[in-house]
Amino acid sequence: MQAWAVVENGAPLQKLEWPTPVPSGTQILLDVTHCGVCHSDLHVWEGRYDLGGGRIMNLKDRGVVLPLAMGHEIVGRVAALGPDATGVAVGDTRIVYPWVGCGHCAACMADEDNMCLTPKSIGIFQNGGYATHVLAPHPRHLVDPGNLDPALAATYACSGITVYSAVRKVMPLPPDEPLLLVGAGGLGLSALALLKAMGHRNSIVVDISPEKRTAALAAGAAQVVDGGPEGVVARIMAAAGGPVGAIIDFVNGTASAAASFEALRKGGKLVQVGLFGGELRIPLPIMAMRALTIQGSYVGSVKDLRELVKLAQGGTLPGLPVTEVPMEQADSALMRLRDGHVTGRLVLRAEAA
Ligand SMILES: [Zn+2]
Ligand SMILES: [Zn+2]
């Protein structure tokens, strides 16, 4: 098999020849046909996250071993089954749920593998989809995309369920209750599409970029707010008619988190999704007196993936714009993402797909 692998953090991906794995136990080997290029791949490639206050989280200390084939938004065709794998057949096209764990704890057994304390995420802690082949640990991690475009279906494995899981955390909301979405990048725009499909009608979107605010209005935002630092909280409250009960922060940097926290009304909930980096200082009496909730949200479960695919198959969920790129161009695709030259999603496509 071939892999387009991170050999050294921050250095160009290298095309490597590896022995093709033979699936054992419940494992399934798939020929990768499509793999999305996700913003978090850049963190894996760089090998670190900024935790704020000058602190850095090194992925090497967390068990990420190089060389590594990144890529966690994978669609592939089943190529071989381990002796204990059932429920799929050679040739079946499947989305690979990548946020797998140990496979035997309570979280993993409940299909909430993303809450496992020993994550083995595909494309991060084990080889992923920037390759001709990938191993899935168990058939229950494979989801049938049905009639969906496989390039779009691949993106559901990360960006799709990240949005779905975050939106689920603020639901149910009355259709006209204001919901604040911070950041009108790919995740924010996907959230607008999802909320529309769910019948919610009053999303207010904050972004510092006028182009992105225009895109948010086109995607169905009821109102948009300039996220520039001076007076942003007052602008949010003017748009919402007061403090806000539900906020999803897709940026989650120091400035956006502080403004979001300040805009919360009594009993309000802030869901933090973005990995921009930084920190939030919380005035503790306010937290208690306003009975606030701050909840982090990281990717989603395989149940979320099944539900999202079902919703998308109903035809009411517009997909985000996807650009297909040959797998051979994995490195330049990653660099295009780093340099901010990507609208929507880049998806690597295998030669034979
Ligand atoms: Zn991702
Ligand atoms: Zn587990």
Short mmCIF file of C-alpha atoms and ligand atoms in Angstrom, two decimals:
data_model
loop_
_atom_site.label_atom_id
_atom_site.label_comp_id
_atom_site.label_asym_id
_atom_site.label_seq_id
_atom_site.Cartn_x
_atom_site.Cartn_y
_atom_site.Cartn_z
CA MET A 1 0.00 0.00 0.00
CA GLN A 2 0.97 3.60 -0.34
CA ALA A 3 0.64 6.35 2.24
CA TRP A 4 1.13 10.10 2.04
CA ALA A 5 2.57 10.37 5.53
CA VAL A 6 3.78 12.90 8.07
CA VAL A 7 7.38 11.85 8.63
CA GLU A 8 8.49 15.01 10.44
CA ASN A 9 6.20 17.63 12.03
CA GLY A 10 5.81 20.67 9.81
CA ALA A 11 7.70 19.09 6.87
CA PRO A 12 6.14 18.05 3.53
CA LEU A 13 4.17 14.78 3.49
CA GLN A 14 6.14 11.89 2.01
CA LYS A 15 4.81 9.12 -0.18
CA LEU A 16 5.79 5.86 1.51
CA GLU A 17 5.38 2.21 0.56
CA TRP A 18 4.09 0.09 3.47
CA PRO A 19 3.02 -3.57 3.68
CA THR A 20 -0.76 -3.75 3.14
CA PRO A 21 -2.29 -4.76 6.50
CA VAL A 22 -4.13 -8.09 6.79
CA PRO A 23 -7.30 -7.65 8.91
CA SER A 24 -7.49 -9.82 12.04
CA GLY A 25 -10.38 -10.39 14.46
CA THR A 26 -13.20 -7.92 13.75
CA GLN A 27 -11.03 -5.65 11.61
CA ILE A 28 -11.95 -4.64 8.09
CA LEU A 29 -9.55 -3.49 5.39
CA LEU A 30 -10.89 -0.86 2.99
CA ASP A 31 -9.56 0.61 -0.24
CA VAL A 32 -9.72 4.36 0.43
CA THR A 33 -11.73 6.11 -2.29
CA HIS A 34 -12.17 9.54 -0.67
CA CYS A 35 -10.59 11.36 2.28
CA GLY A 36 -11.40 14.89 3.43
CA VAL A 37 -8.63 17.32 4.38
CA CYS A 38 -9.66 18.69 7.78
CA HIS A 39 -8.37 21.73 9.62
CA SER A 40 -7.38 19.55 12.56
CA ASP A 41 -5.00 17.69 10.22
CA LEU A 42 -2.94 20.88 10.33
CA HIS A 43 -2.61 20.56 14.12
CA VAL A 44 -1.57 16.91 13.78
CA TRP A 45 0.90 17.85 11.05
CA GLU A 46 2.34 20.66 13.21
CA GLY A 47 2.27 18.31 16.21
CA ARG A 48 0.84 20.79 18.72
CA TYR A 49 -2.08 22.78 20.11
CA ASP A 50 -1.91 26.22 21.77
CA LEU A 51 -3.50 25.96 25.25
CA GLY A 52 -3.15 29.70 26.02
CA GLY A 53 -0.96 31.43 28.58
CA GLY A 54 2.13 30.26 26.68
CA ARG A 55 1.29 26.59 27.24
CA ILE A 56 1.50 24.09 24.39
CA MET A 57 0.09 20.58 24.11
CA ASN A 58 2.49 18.39 22.17
CA LEU A 59 0.80 15.55 20.32
CA LYS A 60 3.91 13.39 20.66
CA ASP A 61 3.35 13.40 24.44
CA ARG A 62 -0.24 12.29 23.79
CA GLY A 63 0.86 9.20 21.89
CA VAL A 64 0.92 10.36 18.26
CA VAL A 65 3.68 8.38 16.55
CA LEU A 66 5.35 9.27 13.24
CA PRO A 67 5.41 8.36 10.42
CA LEU A 68 1.62 8.72 10.28
CA ALA A 69 -0.92 8.70 7.48
CA MET A 70 -3.36 11.41 8.62
CA GLY A 71 -6.92 11.66 7.35
CA HIS A 72 -10.10 10.94 9.33
CA GLU A 73 -12.87 11.79 6.84
CA ILE A 74 -12.76 8.51 4.97
CA VAL A 75 -14.98 6.70 2.52
CA GLY A 76 -13.71 3.41 1.17
CA ARG A 77 -14.65 0.11 -0.43
CA VAL A 78 -14.43 -3.02 1.71
CA ALA A 79 -11.43 -5.03 0.47
CA ALA A 80 -11.03 -7.78 3.09
CA LEU A 81 -12.64 -8.87 6.36
CA GLY A 82 -11.07 -10.29 9.50
CA PRO A 83 -12.37 -13.75 10.53
CA ASP A 84 -14.77 -12.21 13.12
CA ALA A 85 -16.05 -9.29 11.00
CA THR A 86 -19.66 -9.61 9.85
CA GLY A 87 -22.36 -7.40 8.34
CA VAL A 88 -20.44 -6.06 5.33
CA ALA A 89 -19.19 -7.67 2.14
CA VAL A 90 -16.18 -7.11 -0.10
CA GLY A 91 -17.01 -4.27 -2.49
CA ASP A 92 -19.41 -2.41 -0.14
CA THR A 93 -18.85 1.36 0.06
CA ARG A 94 -18.75 2.66 3.61
CA ILE A 95 -18.00 5.81 5.62
CA VAL A 96 -15.39 4.96 8.27
CA TYR A 97 -16.21 6.40 11.71
CA PRO A 98 -12.72 7.48 12.84
CA TRP A 99 -13.14 8.47 16.54
CA VAL A 100 -12.60 4.96 17.84
CA GLY A 101 -11.38 3.99 21.31
CA CYS A 102 -10.27 0.90 23.21
CA GLY A 103 -13.26 -1.10 21.96
CA HIS A 104 -14.28 -2.62 25.32
CA CYS A 105 -15.01 0.12 27.92
CA ALA A 106 -18.55 1.32 28.76
CA ALA A 107 -18.28 4.32 26.39
CA CYS A 108 -17.11 2.17 23.47
CA MET A 109 -19.79 -0.47 24.14
CA ALA A 110 -22.45 2.28 24.13
CA ASP A 111 -21.35 3.50 20.66
CA GLU A 112 -19.83 6.60 22.29
CA ASP A 113 -16.27 5.69 21.34
CA ASN A 114 -15.35 9.40 21.14
CA MET A 115 -15.71 9.54 24.97
CA CYS A 116 -13.27 6.62 25.49
CA LEU A 117 -10.40 7.48 27.83
CA THR A 118 -7.87 5.75 25.55
CA PRO A 119 -8.61 7.19 22.11
CA LYS A 120 -7.22 5.35 19.09
CA SER A 121 -8.63 7.78 16.52
CA ILE A 122 -8.01 6.78 12.91
CA GLY A 123 -5.73 9.32 11.20
CA ILE A 124 -4.31 10.53 14.54
CA PHE A 125 -3.33 7.59 16.78
CA GLN A 126 -3.39 5.04 13.96
CA ASN A 127 -3.00 5.38 10.21
CA GLY A 128 -5.83 7.08 8.36
CA GLY A 129 -7.09 7.90 4.91
CA TYR A 130 -4.16 9.74 3.30
CA ALA A 131 -3.36 6.30 1.90
CA THR A 132 -4.55 3.65 -0.52
CA HIS A 133 -5.81 1.43 2.34
CA VAL A 134 -7.16 1.84 5.86
CA LEU A 135 -8.06 -0.56 8.67
CA ALA A 136 -11.33 -0.13 10.59
CA PRO A 137 -11.38 -1.95 13.94
CA HIS A 138 -15.01 -3.16 13.84
CA PRO A 139 -17.97 -3.31 11.41
CA ARG A 140 -20.05 -1.08 13.73
CA HIS A 141 -17.72 1.79 12.79
CA LEU A 142 -18.81 1.55 9.15
CA VAL A 143 -21.84 3.51 7.95
CA ASP A 144 -23.51 3.01 4.56
CA PRO A 145 -23.62 6.33 2.65
CA GLY A 146 -26.40 4.99 0.38
CA ASN A 147 -27.14 7.42 -2.44
CA LEU A 148 -25.02 10.27 -1.01
CA ASP A 149 -22.09 11.68 -2.97
CA PRO A 150 -19.12 9.82 -1.40
CA ALA A 151 -16.94 12.96 -1.32
CA LEU A 152 -19.60 14.79 0.70
CA ALA A 153 -20.34 11.71 2.82
CA ALA A 154 -16.65 11.56 3.80
CA THR A 155 -16.91 15.01 5.40
CA TYR A 156 -19.73 13.80 7.67
CA ALA A 157 -17.20 11.68 9.61
CA CYS A 158 -15.66 14.80 11.17
CA SER A 159 -17.03 18.21 10.21
CA GLY A 160 -20.55 16.81 9.80
CA ILE A 161 -20.84 15.11 13.18
CA THR A 162 -18.92 17.92 14.90
CA VAL A 163 -21.71 20.29 13.91
CA TYR A 164 -24.48 17.75 14.47
CA SER A 165 -23.25 16.90 17.97
CA ALA A 166 -22.86 20.59 18.95
CA VAL A 167 -26.33 21.52 17.67
CA ARG A 168 -27.82 18.53 19.50
CA LYS A 169 -26.36 19.94 22.76
CA VAL A 170 -28.44 23.16 22.51
CA MET A 171 -31.59 21.41 21.25
CA PRO A 172 -34.52 21.35 21.69
CA LEU A 173 -34.99 25.09 21.11
CA PRO A 174 -38.25 26.75 20.09
CA PRO A 175 -37.96 27.59 16.33
CA ASP A 176 -37.90 31.36 16.97
CA GLU A 177 -35.65 31.37 20.04
CA PRO A 178 -32.36 33.17 19.20
CA LEU A 179 -29.35 30.88 18.80
CA LEU A 180 -25.96 32.55 18.48
CA LEU A 181 -23.40 30.92 16.18
CA VAL A 182 -19.88 32.31 16.49
CA GLY A 183 -17.85 31.93 13.29
CA ALA A 184 -19.20 31.60 9.74
CA GLY A 185 -16.48 29.29 8.42
CA GLY A 186 -17.24 25.78 7.19
CA LEU A 187 -18.65 24.59 10.53
CA GLY A 188 -20.82 27.68 11.06
CA LEU A 189 -22.31 27.45 7.57
CA SER A 190 -22.93 23.71 8.00
CA ALA A 191 -24.69 24.48 11.28
CA LEU A 192 -27.00 26.94 9.51
CA ALA A 193 -27.92 24.28 6.93
CA LEU A 194 -28.55 21.72 9.65
CA LEU A 195 -30.64 24.10 11.78
CA LYS A 196 -32.75 24.95 8.75
CA ALA A 197 -33.32 21.24 8.07
CA MET A 198 -34.36 20.89 11.74
CA GLY A 199 -36.86 23.74 11.44
CA HIS A 200 -35.04 26.35 13.56
CA ARG A 201 -35.46 29.88 12.18
CA ASN A 202 -33.59 32.38 14.36
CA SER A 203 -29.81 31.94 14.12
CA ILE A 204 -27.66 35.01 14.70
CA VAL A 205 -24.15 34.67 13.28
CA VAL A 206 -21.10 36.62 14.49
CA ASP A 207 -18.01 36.92 12.33
CA ILE A 208 -15.26 39.51 11.88
CA SER A 209 -15.24 39.04 8.09
CA PRO A 210 -17.86 40.93 6.00
CA GLU A 211 -17.61 38.25 3.26
CA LYS A 212 -18.34 35.50 5.76
CA ARG A 213 -21.29 37.48 7.19
CA THR A 214 -22.69 37.76 3.67
CA ALA A 215 -22.21 34.00 3.20
CA ALA A 216 -24.02 33.40 6.51
CA LEU A 217 -27.03 35.47 5.39
CA ALA A 218 -27.11 33.52 2.12
CA ALA A 219 -27.01 30.26 4.12
CA GLY A 220 -30.07 31.24 6.14
CA ALA A 221 -28.89 33.30 9.13
CA ALA A 222 -31.71 35.50 10.46
CA GLN A 223 -29.20 38.22 11.40
CA VAL A 224 -25.46 38.76 11.32
CA VAL A 225 -23.28 40.71 13.75
CA ASP A 226 -19.84 42.24 13.19
CA GLY A 227 -17.48 40.33 15.48
CA GLY A 228 -14.94 43.17 15.70
CA PRO A 229 -13.75 43.58 19.31
CA GLU A 230 -15.26 47.02 20.15
CA GLY A 231 -18.79 46.60 21.49
CA VAL A 232 -19.43 43.11 20.11
CA VAL A 233 -21.43 42.01 23.16
CA ALA A 234 -23.74 45.04 22.86
CA ARG A 235 -24.26 44.29 19.15
CA ILE A 236 -25.10 40.65 19.92
CA MET A 237 -27.63 41.70 22.57
CA ALA A 238 -29.19 44.28 20.23
CA ALA A 239 -29.61 41.61 17.55
CA ALA A 240 -31.01 39.03 19.97
CA GLY A 241 -33.19 41.45 21.95
CA GLY A 242 -31.17 40.78 25.13
CA PRO A 243 -28.76 38.20 26.50
CA VAL A 244 -28.76 34.86 24.68
CA GLY A 245 -29.78 31.45 26.02
CA ALA A 246 -27.83 29.27 23.60
CA ILE A 247 -24.46 29.91 21.96
CA ILE A 248 -22.24 27.65 19.88
CA ASP A 249 -18.69 28.97 19.51
CA PHE A 250 -17.07 27.47 16.41
CA VAL A 251 -14.00 29.69 16.85
CA ASN A 252 -13.41 29.23 20.59
CA GLY A 253 -10.44 31.54 20.88
CA THR A 254 -9.72 33.89 23.81
CA ALA A 255 -11.71 36.83 22.36
CA SER A 256 -14.71 34.89 21.04
CA ALA A 257 -15.05 32.85 24.24
CA ALA A 258 -14.99 35.99 26.44
CA ALA A 259 -17.67 37.71 24.32
CA SER A 260 -19.81 34.55 24.21
CA PHE A 261 -19.62 34.13 27.98
CA GLU A 262 -20.62 37.76 28.54
CA ALA A 263 -23.59 37.47 26.16
CA LEU A 264 -25.13 34.49 28.03
CA ARG A 265 -28.43 35.03 29.78
CA LYS A 266 -29.48 33.44 33.07
CA GLY A 267 -29.58 29.68 32.68
CA GLY A 268 -27.78 29.98 29.34
CA LYS A 269 -25.52 27.43 27.72
CA LEU A 270 -22.28 27.97 25.81
CA VAL A 271 -21.08 25.05 23.69
CA GLN A 272 -17.39 25.30 22.81
CA VAL A 273 -16.34 23.60 19.59
CA GLY A 274 -13.45 25.45 17.92
CA LEU A 275 -9.80 24.64 18.52
CA PHE A 276 -8.48 28.10 17.74
CA GLY A 277 -6.63 28.12 21.06
CA GLY A 278 -6.35 30.43 24.06
CA GLU A 279 -8.09 30.60 27.41
CA LEU A 280 -11.22 31.88 29.18
CA ARG A 281 -11.23 33.61 32.59
CA ILE A 282 -14.52 32.92 34.37
CA PRO A 283 -15.87 35.22 37.13
CA LEU A 284 -17.02 32.47 39.49
CA PRO A 285 -19.89 34.30 41.26
CA ILE A 286 -21.41 35.15 37.84
CA MET A 287 -21.15 31.51 36.81
CA ALA A 288 -23.08 30.49 39.94
CA MET A 289 -25.62 33.35 40.12
CA ARG A 290 -26.58 33.07 36.47
CA ALA A 291 -26.66 29.26 36.64
CA LEU A 292 -24.62 29.04 33.44
CA THR A 293 -23.46 25.95 31.58
CA ILE A 294 -20.27 25.75 29.54
CA GLN A 295 -19.94 22.50 27.64
CA GLY A 296 -17.17 21.37 25.35
CA SER A 297 -18.04 19.41 22.23
CA TYR A 298 -15.53 17.29 20.39
CA VAL A 299 -16.46 15.52 17.14
CA GLY A 300 -19.42 13.17 17.67
CA SER A 301 -20.41 9.55 18.16
CA VAL A 302 -21.04 6.83 15.60
CA LYS A 303 -24.73 7.23 16.54
CA ASP A 304 -24.49 10.89 15.48
CA LEU A 305 -22.95 9.77 12.18
CA ARG A 306 -25.78 7.27 11.53
CA GLU A 307 -28.43 9.92 12.36
CA LEU A 308 -26.76 12.60 10.23
CA VAL A 309 -26.44 10.26 7.22
CA LYS A 310 -30.12 9.37 7.60
CA LEU A 311 -31.08 13.05 7.75
CA ALA A 312 -28.94 13.82 4.67
CA GLN A 313 -30.49 10.92 2.75
CA GLY A 314 -33.88 12.59 3.30
CA GLY A 315 -32.67 15.29 0.91
CA THR A 316 -33.37 18.36 3.08
CA LEU A 317 -29.74 18.98 4.08
CA PRO A 318 -27.73 21.00 1.55
CA GLY A 319 -24.11 19.83 1.44
CA LEU A 320 -21.15 22.13 1.90
CA PRO A 321 -19.15 22.80 -1.29
CA VAL A 322 -16.63 20.02 -1.87
CA THR A 323 -13.62 20.15 -4.21
CA GLU A 324 -12.07 16.82 -5.17
CA VAL A 325 -8.27 16.63 -5.50
CA PRO A 326 -6.18 13.61 -6.57
CA MET A 327 -4.67 11.76 -3.59
CA GLU A 328 -1.20 12.32 -5.10
CA GLN A 329 -1.67 16.03 -4.25
CA ALA A 330 -2.23 15.41 -0.53
CA ASP A 331 0.65 17.67 0.50
CA SER A 332 -0.33 20.63 -1.67
CA ALA A 333 -3.97 20.24 -0.56
CA LEU A 334 -2.85 20.49 3.06
CA MET A 335 -0.80 23.59 2.26
CA ARG A 336 -3.75 25.21 0.48
CA LEU A 337 -5.78 24.71 3.66
CA ARG A 338 -2.97 26.12 5.83
CA ASP A 339 -2.74 29.21 3.62
CA GLY A 340 -6.49 29.82 3.86
CA HIS A 341 -7.16 29.24 0.15
CA VAL A 342 -10.03 26.81 0.65
CA THR A 343 -13.76 27.51 0.48
CA GLY A 344 -15.76 24.54 1.70
CA ARG A 345 -13.86 21.26 1.83
CA LEU A 346 -11.01 19.64 -0.10
CA VAL A 347 -11.47 15.89 -0.47
CA LEU A 348 -8.65 13.67 -1.71
CA ARG A 349 -9.79 11.14 -4.29
CA ALA A 350 -8.03 7.84 -5.01
CA GLU A 351 -6.91 7.28 -8.59
CA ALA A 352 -9.20 4.29 -9.02
CA ALA A 353 -12.27 5.89 -7.38
ZN ZN B 1 -11.53 16.70 11.39
ZN ZN B 2 -13.09 2.57 25.19
#
